[in-house]
Amino acid sequence: MRPDWAMPKSALAFTVLLLTACASPAPVQRVTQPITNEQGHVIGHRQGDAVTYYTPRLDQNGAVVGYEERVPEGAVIRNLAGRKIGVRYSDLRGRNTNANKDGISIMVPSAAGGTAQQ
């Protein structure tokens, strides 16, 4: 006589198959290669066959002070060396009254007076 807690072989095989199917695959390491211009500014990156170029951010005098990488939530703001220094979120609530609004930008200064490495 089989004990009450014993599982039939078919149920055991199904459970093992289900647990195997639910196991996550090994993480894939994505290598990005920076794209630089003549001045040494990081203006984009290459990830496999995909190439992404950043949009320059200009100050009041027209000098390039950083770059924006477009992402679905808005944009990632990067310094000239390609380090992430802030984000810009697109807020769709104000689009009806101000169609040219880019959204809110958040810059993160570091304690040393520069920008934080993220």
PDB file of C-alpha atoms in Angstrom:
ATOM      1  CA  MET A   1       0.000   0.000   0.000  1.00  0.00           C
ATOM      2  CA  ARG A   2       1.286   3.414  -0.961  1.00  0.00           C
ATOM      3  CA  PRO A   3       1.471   6.189   1.672  1.00  0.00           C
ATOM      4  CA  ASP A   4      -0.962   9.135   1.270  1.00  0.00           C
ATOM      5  CA  TRP A   5       1.839  11.647   0.723  1.00  0.00           C
ATOM      6  CA  ALA A   6       3.411   9.728  -2.176  1.00  0.00           C
ATOM      7  CA  MET A   7       3.069  11.346  -5.599  1.00  0.00           C
ATOM      8  CA  PRO A   8       2.400   9.311  -8.745  1.00  0.00           C
ATOM      9  CA  LYS A   9       5.331   9.163 -11.172  1.00  0.00           C
ATOM     10  CA  SER A  10       3.439  11.064 -13.868  1.00  0.00           C
ATOM     11  CA  ALA A  11       2.672  13.954 -11.480  1.00  0.00           C
ATOM     12  CA  LEU A  12       6.308  14.001 -10.350  1.00  0.00           C
ATOM     13  CA  ALA A  13       7.525  14.116 -13.967  1.00  0.00           C
ATOM     14  CA  PHE A  14       5.063  16.933 -14.753  1.00  0.00           C
ATOM     15  CA  THR A  15       6.241  18.923 -11.716  1.00  0.00           C
ATOM     16  CA  VAL A  16       9.892  18.549 -12.721  1.00  0.00           C
ATOM     17  CA  LEU A  17       9.038  19.599 -16.296  1.00  0.00           C
ATOM     18  CA  LEU A  18       7.111  22.627 -15.040  1.00  0.00           C
ATOM     19  CA  LEU A  19       9.931  23.740 -12.743  1.00  0.00           C
ATOM     20  CA  THR A  20      12.448  23.329 -15.562  1.00  0.00           C
ATOM     21  CA  ALA A  21      10.333  25.430 -17.923  1.00  0.00           C
ATOM     22  CA  CYS A  22       9.983  28.200 -15.327  1.00  0.00           C
ATOM     23  CA  ALA A  23      13.711  28.487 -14.700  1.00  0.00           C
ATOM     24  CA  SER A  24      15.135  31.752 -15.975  1.00  0.00           C
ATOM     25  CA  PRO A  25      17.889  31.671 -18.584  1.00  0.00           C
ATOM     26  CA  ALA A  26      21.375  32.873 -17.794  1.00  0.00           C
ATOM     27  CA  PRO A  27      21.680  36.676 -17.926  1.00  0.00           C
ATOM     28  CA  VAL A  28      22.981  38.060 -21.192  1.00  0.00           C
ATOM     29  CA  GLN A  29      25.756  40.604 -20.862  1.00  0.00           C
ATOM     30  CA  ARG A  30      25.234  43.491 -23.248  1.00  0.00           C
ATOM     31  CA  VAL A  31      28.422  45.184 -24.326  1.00  0.00           C
ATOM     32  CA  THR A  32      28.104  48.768 -25.515  1.00  0.00           C
ATOM     33  CA  GLN A  33      30.841  50.548 -27.407  1.00  0.00           C
ATOM     34  CA  PRO A  34      30.888  54.356 -27.208  1.00  0.00           C
ATOM     35  CA  ILE A  35      30.912  56.413 -30.410  1.00  0.00           C
ATOM     36  CA  THR A  36      33.043  59.568 -30.188  1.00  0.00           C
ATOM     37  CA  ASN A  37      33.493  62.590 -32.449  1.00  0.00           C
ATOM     38  CA  GLU A  38      36.629  64.607 -33.300  1.00  0.00           C
ATOM     39  CA  GLN A  39      36.439  66.619 -30.041  1.00  0.00           C
ATOM     40  CA  GLY A  40      36.369  63.424 -27.963  1.00  0.00           C
ATOM     41  CA  HIS A  41      32.699  63.799 -26.976  1.00  0.00           C
ATOM     42  CA  VAL A  42      30.696  60.586 -26.648  1.00  0.00           C
ATOM     43  CA  ILE A  43      27.895  61.156 -29.180  1.00  0.00           C
ATOM     44  CA  GLY A  44      26.303  57.694 -29.150  1.00  0.00           C
ATOM     45  CA  HIS A  45      26.840  54.019 -28.559  1.00  0.00           C
ATOM     46  CA  ARG A  46      26.861  50.750 -30.485  1.00  0.00           C
ATOM     47  CA  GLN A  47      25.316  47.614 -29.025  1.00  0.00           C
ATOM     48  CA  GLY A  48      25.749  44.694 -31.374  1.00  0.00           C
ATOM     49  CA  ASP A  49      24.294  45.816 -34.713  1.00  0.00           C
ATOM     50  CA  ALA A  50      22.165  48.602 -33.174  1.00  0.00           C
ATOM     51  CA  VAL A  51      23.604  52.138 -33.230  1.00  0.00           C
ATOM     52  CA  THR A  52      22.124  54.923 -31.078  1.00  0.00           C
ATOM     53  CA  TYR A  53      23.127  58.573 -31.523  1.00  0.00           C
ATOM     54  CA  TYR A  54      22.554  61.204 -28.828  1.00  0.00           C
ATOM     55  CA  THR A  55      21.012  64.646 -29.332  1.00  0.00           C
ATOM     56  CA  PRO A  56      23.318  67.536 -28.295  1.00  0.00           C
ATOM     57  CA  ARG A  57      22.234  69.902 -25.495  1.00  0.00           C
ATOM     58  CA  LEU A  58      23.358  73.489 -25.975  1.00  0.00           C
ATOM     59  CA  ASP A  59      23.808  76.341 -23.501  1.00  0.00           C
ATOM     60  CA  GLN A  60      22.733  79.957 -24.100  1.00  0.00           C
ATOM     61  CA  ASN A  61      25.874  80.648 -26.179  1.00  0.00           C
ATOM     62  CA  GLY A  62      25.359  77.639 -28.440  1.00  0.00           C
ATOM     63  CA  ALA A  63      28.175  75.519 -26.963  1.00  0.00           C
ATOM     64  CA  VAL A  64      27.546  71.790 -26.479  1.00  0.00           C
ATOM     65  CA  VAL A  65      27.321  71.029 -22.742  1.00  0.00           C
ATOM     66  CA  GLY A  66      25.913  67.487 -22.880  1.00  0.00           C
ATOM     67  CA  TYR A  67      23.872  64.981 -24.833  1.00  0.00           C
ATOM     68  CA  GLU A  68      20.438  63.361 -24.541  1.00  0.00           C
ATOM     69  CA  GLU A  69      19.732  59.709 -25.193  1.00  0.00           C
ATOM     70  CA  ARG A  70      16.061  59.197 -26.045  1.00  0.00           C
ATOM     71  CA  VAL A  71      14.333  56.466 -24.025  1.00  0.00           C
ATOM     72  CA  PRO A  72      10.606  55.570 -23.851  1.00  0.00           C
ATOM     73  CA  GLU A  73      10.108  57.494 -20.571  1.00  0.00           C
ATOM     74  CA  GLY A  74      11.813  60.680 -21.834  1.00  0.00           C
ATOM     75  CA  ALA A  75      15.579  61.085 -22.131  1.00  0.00           C
ATOM     76  CA  VAL A  76      18.808  60.275 -20.277  1.00  0.00           C
ATOM     77  CA  ILE A  77      21.090  63.322 -20.007  1.00  0.00           C
ATOM     78  CA  ARG A  78      24.804  62.564 -20.382  1.00  0.00           C
ATOM     79  CA  ASN A  79      27.906  64.712 -19.994  1.00  0.00           C
ATOM     80  CA  LEU A  80      30.537  65.069 -22.721  1.00  0.00           C
ATOM     81  CA  ALA A  81      32.318  61.921 -21.491  1.00  0.00           C
ATOM     82  CA  GLY A  82      29.118  59.867 -21.822  1.00  0.00           C
ATOM     83  CA  ARG A  83      28.357  59.510 -18.094  1.00  0.00           C
ATOM     84  CA  LYS A  84      24.730  59.688 -16.989  1.00  0.00           C
ATOM     85  CA  ILE A  85      24.143  62.965 -15.133  1.00  0.00           C
ATOM     86  CA  GLY A  86      20.368  63.336 -15.227  1.00  0.00           C
ATOM     87  CA  VAL A  87      17.046  62.439 -16.786  1.00  0.00           C
ATOM     88  CA  ARG A  88      14.213  64.250 -18.556  1.00  0.00           C
ATOM     89  CA  TYR A  89      10.706  62.921 -18.087  1.00  0.00           C
ATOM     90  CA  SER A  90       7.985  63.591 -20.640  1.00  0.00           C
ATOM     91  CA  ASP A  91       4.789  64.751 -18.968  1.00  0.00           C
ATOM     92  CA  LEU A  92       1.793  64.355 -21.249  1.00  0.00           C
ATOM     93  CA  ARG A  93      -0.611  66.269 -18.976  1.00  0.00           C
ATOM     94  CA  GLY A  94       0.574  69.725 -20.100  1.00  0.00           C
ATOM     95  CA  ARG A  95       0.739  68.920 -23.838  1.00  0.00           C
ATOM     96  CA  ASN A  96      -2.735  70.362 -24.477  1.00  0.00           C
ATOM     97  CA  THR A  97      -1.780  73.879 -23.338  1.00  0.00           C
ATOM     98  CA  ASN A  98       1.936  73.847 -24.243  1.00  0.00           C
ATOM     99  CA  ALA A  99       2.654  71.569 -27.181  1.00  0.00           C
ATOM    100  CA  ASN A 100       6.363  72.515 -27.377  1.00  0.00           C
ATOM    101  CA  LYS A 101       7.131  71.519 -23.788  1.00  0.00           C
ATOM    102  CA  ASP A 102       9.960  68.958 -23.574  1.00  0.00           C
ATOM    103  CA  GLY A 103       9.222  67.848 -20.014  1.00  0.00           C
ATOM    104  CA  ILE A 104      10.967  68.237 -16.684  1.00  0.00           C
ATOM    105  CA  SER A 105      14.748  67.791 -16.479  1.00  0.00           C
ATOM    106  CA  ILE A 106      16.443  66.510 -13.321  1.00  0.00           C
ATOM    107  CA  MET A 107      20.199  66.980 -12.989  1.00  0.00           C
ATOM    108  CA  VAL A 108      22.114  65.303 -10.129  1.00  0.00           C
ATOM    109  CA  PRO A 109      25.104  67.318  -8.877  1.00  0.00           C
ATOM    110  CA  SER A 110      27.806  65.527  -6.898  1.00  0.00           C
ATOM    111  CA  ALA A 111      29.371  66.745  -3.657  1.00  0.00           C
ATOM    112  CA  ALA A 112      32.557  67.715  -5.532  1.00  0.00           C
ATOM    113  CA  GLY A 113      30.706  70.274  -7.625  1.00  0.00           C
ATOM    114  CA  GLY A 114      30.544  68.171 -10.788  1.00  0.00           C
ATOM    115  CA  THR A 115      27.911  65.612 -11.565  1.00  0.00           C
ATOM    116  CA  ALA A 116      27.244  62.271  -9.942  1.00  0.00           C
ATOM    117  CA  GLN A 117      28.424  59.084 -11.632  1.00  0.00           C
ATOM    118  CA  GLN A 118      25.491  56.771 -12.218  1.00  0.00           C
TER     119      GLN A 118
END
